Amino acid sequence: MGPTLEIGDLPQKTLPGATRSEVKSLAMGAARSKGWTIAESDDSRLILQRPTDGQTLPTGAPLPPGATLEVTSYFVEQQGGVTVATKAELVSPVSGAAQSTRNDYTDDFRGVLDQSLDSLADSWRQHRARLARAAPPASGWKSAWDEGKSKQETDNASPSEAATPDGAAASAVAATEAGSPPPTTYEASPSPETAAATRPTPEPRRSAAGAAPVVDATAALSSDRGTPPPDYSYSAPSNDMMRLPSSNRGSRRLTMAANAEDYAREHGCEVEGSGSQLIESRRDGEVHKVPCAGSDSFLVKCQDGICKSLL
């Protein structure tokens, strides 16, 4: 596809100093927040779809059943900036046909398309510093969940890095293993001294049966009474650690939502009273949409206590 040949006299806007990936990410976030569905996306093109009705189309325009309004945006990188061009089409399914019919409505919606481009340019000028800090890697945007899995696999393969923030899941595993130390309990107990005094290992067993002398039985009983307290004192934190994940699961969603809103506030968002909206949830994290008063919403991923913007 040659984008420079397709934009022609389409409604278009040039954003000086912008990169294609940054502008496209900003356009995708704005489209989602306004209820558009992303039908297709590649390096230089973004296709949005939305159901339409008779009030949306010009007066007297036919509206076939099942028709959708489709807006295609082209992102053309030029020296010193990016040019964004848009066109609008009405896509209507045809019974028994593999392809749908398309009617060009770009001229009818030119004013609306120009307003959308102006809004995109204003949003770019307002948030360009934040977008520059969150620029995607050379390999492009990765799935929010694949990134989390690769970090956990890396941390599991290198235990020495388990204490880093990116390796929080591996740190939890290491802490769980370190939190159950039965061998140290036996080493710290005074049982070795008792064993050295009684010498034969079978004699404590005979004392329990009452066949050994009274003195030996008393020593064995006193040592038995002195041994359990260290065991009980260590068993309590072990049980606490067993109960910790269940309490985290119960409050994780509220904590993630609060973290997402805090992240948005720190980056200039005045969070609306409706609060954040959960977009996707998995065991290792959540994606929240945080609405901002007077500006575009934030799409924030929170995982293992760390939040970051996906736009």
XYZ file of C-alpha atoms in Angstrom:
311
model
C 0.000 0.000 0.000
C 1.305 3.474 -0.859
C -0.162 5.922 1.664
C 1.127 9.016 -0.161
C -0.962 8.058 -3.211
C -4.131 7.451 -1.226
C -4.461 10.571 0.907
C -4.902 12.915 -2.083
C -7.335 15.670 -1.057
C -8.641 13.799 1.986
C -9.035 15.804 5.218
C -5.542 15.822 6.704
C -3.351 17.421 9.353
C 0.431 17.560 9.815
C 1.907 17.183 13.300
C 5.472 18.603 13.356
C 7.998 16.655 15.453
C 5.690 13.634 15.891
C 6.390 9.995 15.120
C 3.921 7.631 13.509
C 3.775 5.187 16.429
C 3.099 7.960 18.971
C 0.325 9.624 16.957
C -1.284 6.302 16.108
C -1.281 5.225 19.785
C -2.880 8.535 20.749
C -5.560 8.120 18.057
C -6.324 4.557 19.202
C -6.785 5.665 22.800
C -9.107 8.513 21.793
C -11.150 6.175 19.564
C -11.645 3.610 22.333
C -12.718 6.283 24.804
C -15.400 7.490 22.346
C -16.879 4.033 21.711
C -15.275 3.175 18.348
C -14.226 -0.385 17.550
C -10.772 -0.974 16.081
C -11.440 -3.213 13.074
C -7.927 -3.277 11.604
C -4.543 -1.755 12.303
C -1.100 -1.857 10.708
C 1.994 0.357 10.663
C 0.482 3.170 8.588
C -3.293 2.660 8.782
C -6.052 2.492 11.411
C -9.630 1.395 10.592
C -12.438 2.233 13.047
C -16.053 1.043 12.874
C -19.253 2.042 14.590
C -22.948 1.192 14.119
C -24.883 4.030 12.536
C -28.494 5.179 12.218
C -30.491 7.516 10.051
C -29.659 10.553 12.215
C -25.936 10.132 11.583
C -26.173 10.137 7.778
C -27.121 13.125 5.639
C -30.818 13.748 5.168
C -32.379 11.375 2.622
C -29.364 9.044 2.488
C -30.350 5.344 2.299
C -29.485 3.202 5.327
C -29.282 -0.539 4.509
C -29.842 -2.979 7.405
C -26.672 -3.784 9.350
C -24.721 -0.864 7.874
C -21.738 0.496 9.798
C -19.805 3.737 9.526
C -16.106 3.107 8.870
C -13.378 5.741 9.299
C -9.903 4.998 7.948
C -6.900 7.039 9.109
C -3.577 7.068 7.273
C -0.343 7.965 9.100
C 2.307 9.183 6.652
C 5.768 9.858 8.048
C 7.449 12.846 6.455
C 10.603 14.745 7.195
C 10.045 16.556 10.475
C 6.644 15.150 11.336
C 3.634 12.974 10.522
C 0.636 13.729 8.292
C -2.689 12.149 9.314
C -5.426 11.814 6.679
C -8.927 10.369 7.139
C -11.827 9.159 5.034
C -15.351 7.959 5.904
C -17.324 5.151 4.253
C -20.681 3.452 4.815
C -20.177 -0.326 4.750
C -23.295 -2.397 4.029
C -23.432 -6.216 4.038
C -24.906 -7.871 0.951
C -26.924 -11.056 1.381
C -25.191 -13.997 -0.251
C -22.099 -11.969 -1.179
C -18.636 -12.368 0.336
C -17.838 -8.660 0.190
C -19.829 -5.697 1.497
C -20.700 -2.620 -0.525
C -18.909 0.633 0.292
C -20.163 4.179 -0.251
C -17.793 7.111 0.221
C -19.135 9.717 2.665
C -15.887 11.667 3.149
C -17.248 14.900 1.684
C -20.437 14.617 3.762
C -18.404 14.229 6.963
C -15.491 16.506 6.003
C -16.296 19.048 8.697
C -16.482 16.373 11.405
C -13.286 14.730 10.173
C -11.458 18.099 10.235
C -12.623 18.643 13.822
C -11.331 15.189 14.804
C -7.942 15.952 13.252
C -7.775 19.291 15.084
C -8.617 17.527 18.349
C -5.885 14.958 17.692
C -3.372 17.741 17.014
C -4.361 19.577 20.215
C -4.072 16.376 22.220
C -0.652 15.721 20.693
C 0.615 19.175 21.637
C -0.739 18.756 25.172
C 0.603 15.243 25.817
C 3.660 15.038 23.558
C 6.049 15.092 26.541
C 4.255 12.178 28.210
C 4.130 10.241 24.933
C 7.835 10.798 24.409
C 8.570 9.277 27.826
C 6.366 6.294 26.996
C 7.712 5.776 23.470
C 7.362 2.145 22.295
C 10.424 -0.067 21.764
C 11.881 -0.628 18.332
C 10.048 -3.955 18.076
C 6.655 -2.223 18.570
C 4.048 -2.504 21.281
C 3.862 -5.889 22.968
C 0.904 -7.516 24.691
C 0.535 -6.316 28.263
C 0.220 -9.909 29.468
C 3.093 -11.375 27.370
C 5.417 -8.799 28.897
C 4.468 -9.906 32.400
C 5.028 -13.581 31.538
C 8.485 -12.925 30.083
C 9.522 -11.105 33.270
C 8.384 -13.970 35.472
C 10.201 -16.520 33.320
C 13.375 -14.431 33.456
C 13.135 -14.076 37.227
C 12.554 -17.799 37.718
C 15.618 -18.578 35.586
C 17.798 -16.093 37.551
C 17.037 -16.249 41.300
C 19.683 -13.632 42.038
C 17.501 -11.022 40.287
C 14.382 -11.882 42.294
C 14.692 -8.756 44.449
C 14.273 -6.306 41.522
C 10.901 -4.505 41.026
C 10.327 -6.286 37.686
C 10.730 -9.642 39.426
C 8.080 -9.182 42.129
C 6.426 -12.519 41.363
C 9.694 -14.409 41.699
C 10.444 -12.472 44.906
C 7.167 -13.695 46.400
C 8.116 -17.295 45.617
C 11.547 -16.846 47.154
C 10.010 -15.234 50.265
C 7.571 -18.133 50.659
C 10.404 -20.646 50.476
C 12.477 -18.645 52.963
C 9.520 -18.272 55.338
C 9.298 -22.005 56.284
C 12.601 -23.015 57.987
C 11.944 -26.199 60.016
C 15.663 -27.214 60.005
C 16.662 -23.989 61.792
C 13.998 -24.680 64.441
C 15.557 -28.039 65.275
C 19.061 -26.567 65.303
C 18.034 -23.776 67.683
C 16.209 -26.090 70.120
C 18.111 -27.454 73.168
C 17.402 -31.049 72.145
C 21.068 -31.716 71.127
C 22.196 -31.182 74.749
C 19.537 -33.615 76.024
C 20.584 -36.146 73.427
C 24.196 -35.813 74.527
C 23.223 -36.382 78.186
C 21.107 -39.486 77.485
C 23.579 -40.840 74.851
C 21.607 -43.946 73.745
C 18.913 -42.838 71.325
C 16.409 -45.588 72.276
C 16.264 -44.513 75.972
C 13.890 -41.493 75.432
C 11.477 -43.911 73.800
C 11.653 -46.288 76.799
C 11.042 -43.367 79.152
C 7.768 -42.637 77.367
C 6.732 -46.252 78.050
C 7.724 -45.945 81.743
C 10.412 -48.684 81.647
C 13.409 -46.327 82.214
C 14.512 -44.910 85.637
C 12.512 -42.019 87.053
C 15.397 -39.583 86.725
C 15.790 -40.273 83.027
C 12.048 -40.034 82.509
C 11.947 -36.656 84.244
C 14.770 -35.360 82.077
C 13.075 -36.645 78.965
C 9.727 -35.094 79.965
C 11.330 -31.756 80.803
C 13.140 -31.736 77.495
C 9.918 -32.645 75.711
C 8.115 -29.778 77.450
C 10.870 -27.353 76.527
C 10.949 -28.345 72.851
C 7.399 -27.458 71.669
C 7.467 -23.674 72.386
C 9.975 -22.939 69.602
C 7.877 -25.086 67.269
C 4.667 -23.172 68.132
C 6.354 -19.809 67.864
C 7.537 -20.600 64.333
C 4.292 -22.190 63.198
C 2.323 -18.944 63.678
C 4.133 -16.891 60.983
C 4.022 -19.897 58.673
C 0.231 -19.971 58.959
C 0.066 -16.204 58.461
C 1.927 -16.575 55.191
C -0.490 -19.280 54.099
C -3.416 -16.908 54.668
C -1.785 -13.903 53.009
C -2.656 -14.709 49.364
C -6.380 -15.144 50.131
C -6.597 -11.660 51.687
C -4.696 -10.185 48.742
C -7.109 -11.755 46.290
C -10.057 -10.250 48.132
C -8.779 -6.653 47.961
C -6.656 -6.762 44.812
C -9.217 -5.202 42.495
C -9.838 -2.162 44.736
C -6.094 -1.707 45.200
C -5.406 -1.955 41.456
C -8.149 0.603 40.684
C -6.761 3.018 43.286
C -3.210 2.541 41.947
C -4.408 3.215 38.386
C -6.157 6.435 39.459
C -3.089 7.559 41.450
C -0.895 6.948 38.400
C -3.232 9.031 36.222
C -3.268 11.892 38.768
C 0.533 11.907 38.915
C 0.568 12.386 35.139
C -1.800 15.368 35.053
C -5.215 13.666 34.975
C -8.124 15.144 36.942
C -9.973 11.884 37.611
C -13.725 12.102 37.096
C -16.113 11.146 39.894
C -17.135 7.914 38.146
C -13.678 6.501 38.870
C -11.663 3.965 36.876
C -13.218 1.254 34.714
C -11.856 -2.304 34.608
C -11.032 -3.244 30.992
C -9.338 -6.614 31.481
C -8.409 -8.726 34.490
C -6.072 -11.681 34.961
C -4.361 -13.325 37.878
C -1.151 -11.384 37.266
C -2.610 -7.908 36.780
C -5.370 -5.660 35.451
C -5.916 -2.983 32.781
C -8.007 0.037 33.858
C -9.427 2.964 31.914
C -9.242 6.169 33.996
C -11.540 8.997 32.725
C -10.074 12.495 32.973
C -12.102 15.692 33.168
C -11.380 17.892 30.151
C -8.819 15.520 28.579
C -8.461 12.045 27.095
C -8.745 9.017 29.330
C -5.714 7.049 30.532
C -5.333 3.346 29.724
C -3.258 1.998 32.634
C -1.910 -1.486 33.296
C -1.168 -2.425 36.923
C 0.803 -5.581 37.635
C 2.561 -6.658 40.842
C 2.028 -3.181 42.365
C 3.534 -1.329 39.365
C 1.351 0.767 37.007
C 2.198 2.212 33.592
C 0.357 3.774 30.653
C -0.370 1.679 27.575
C -0.702 4.722 25.314
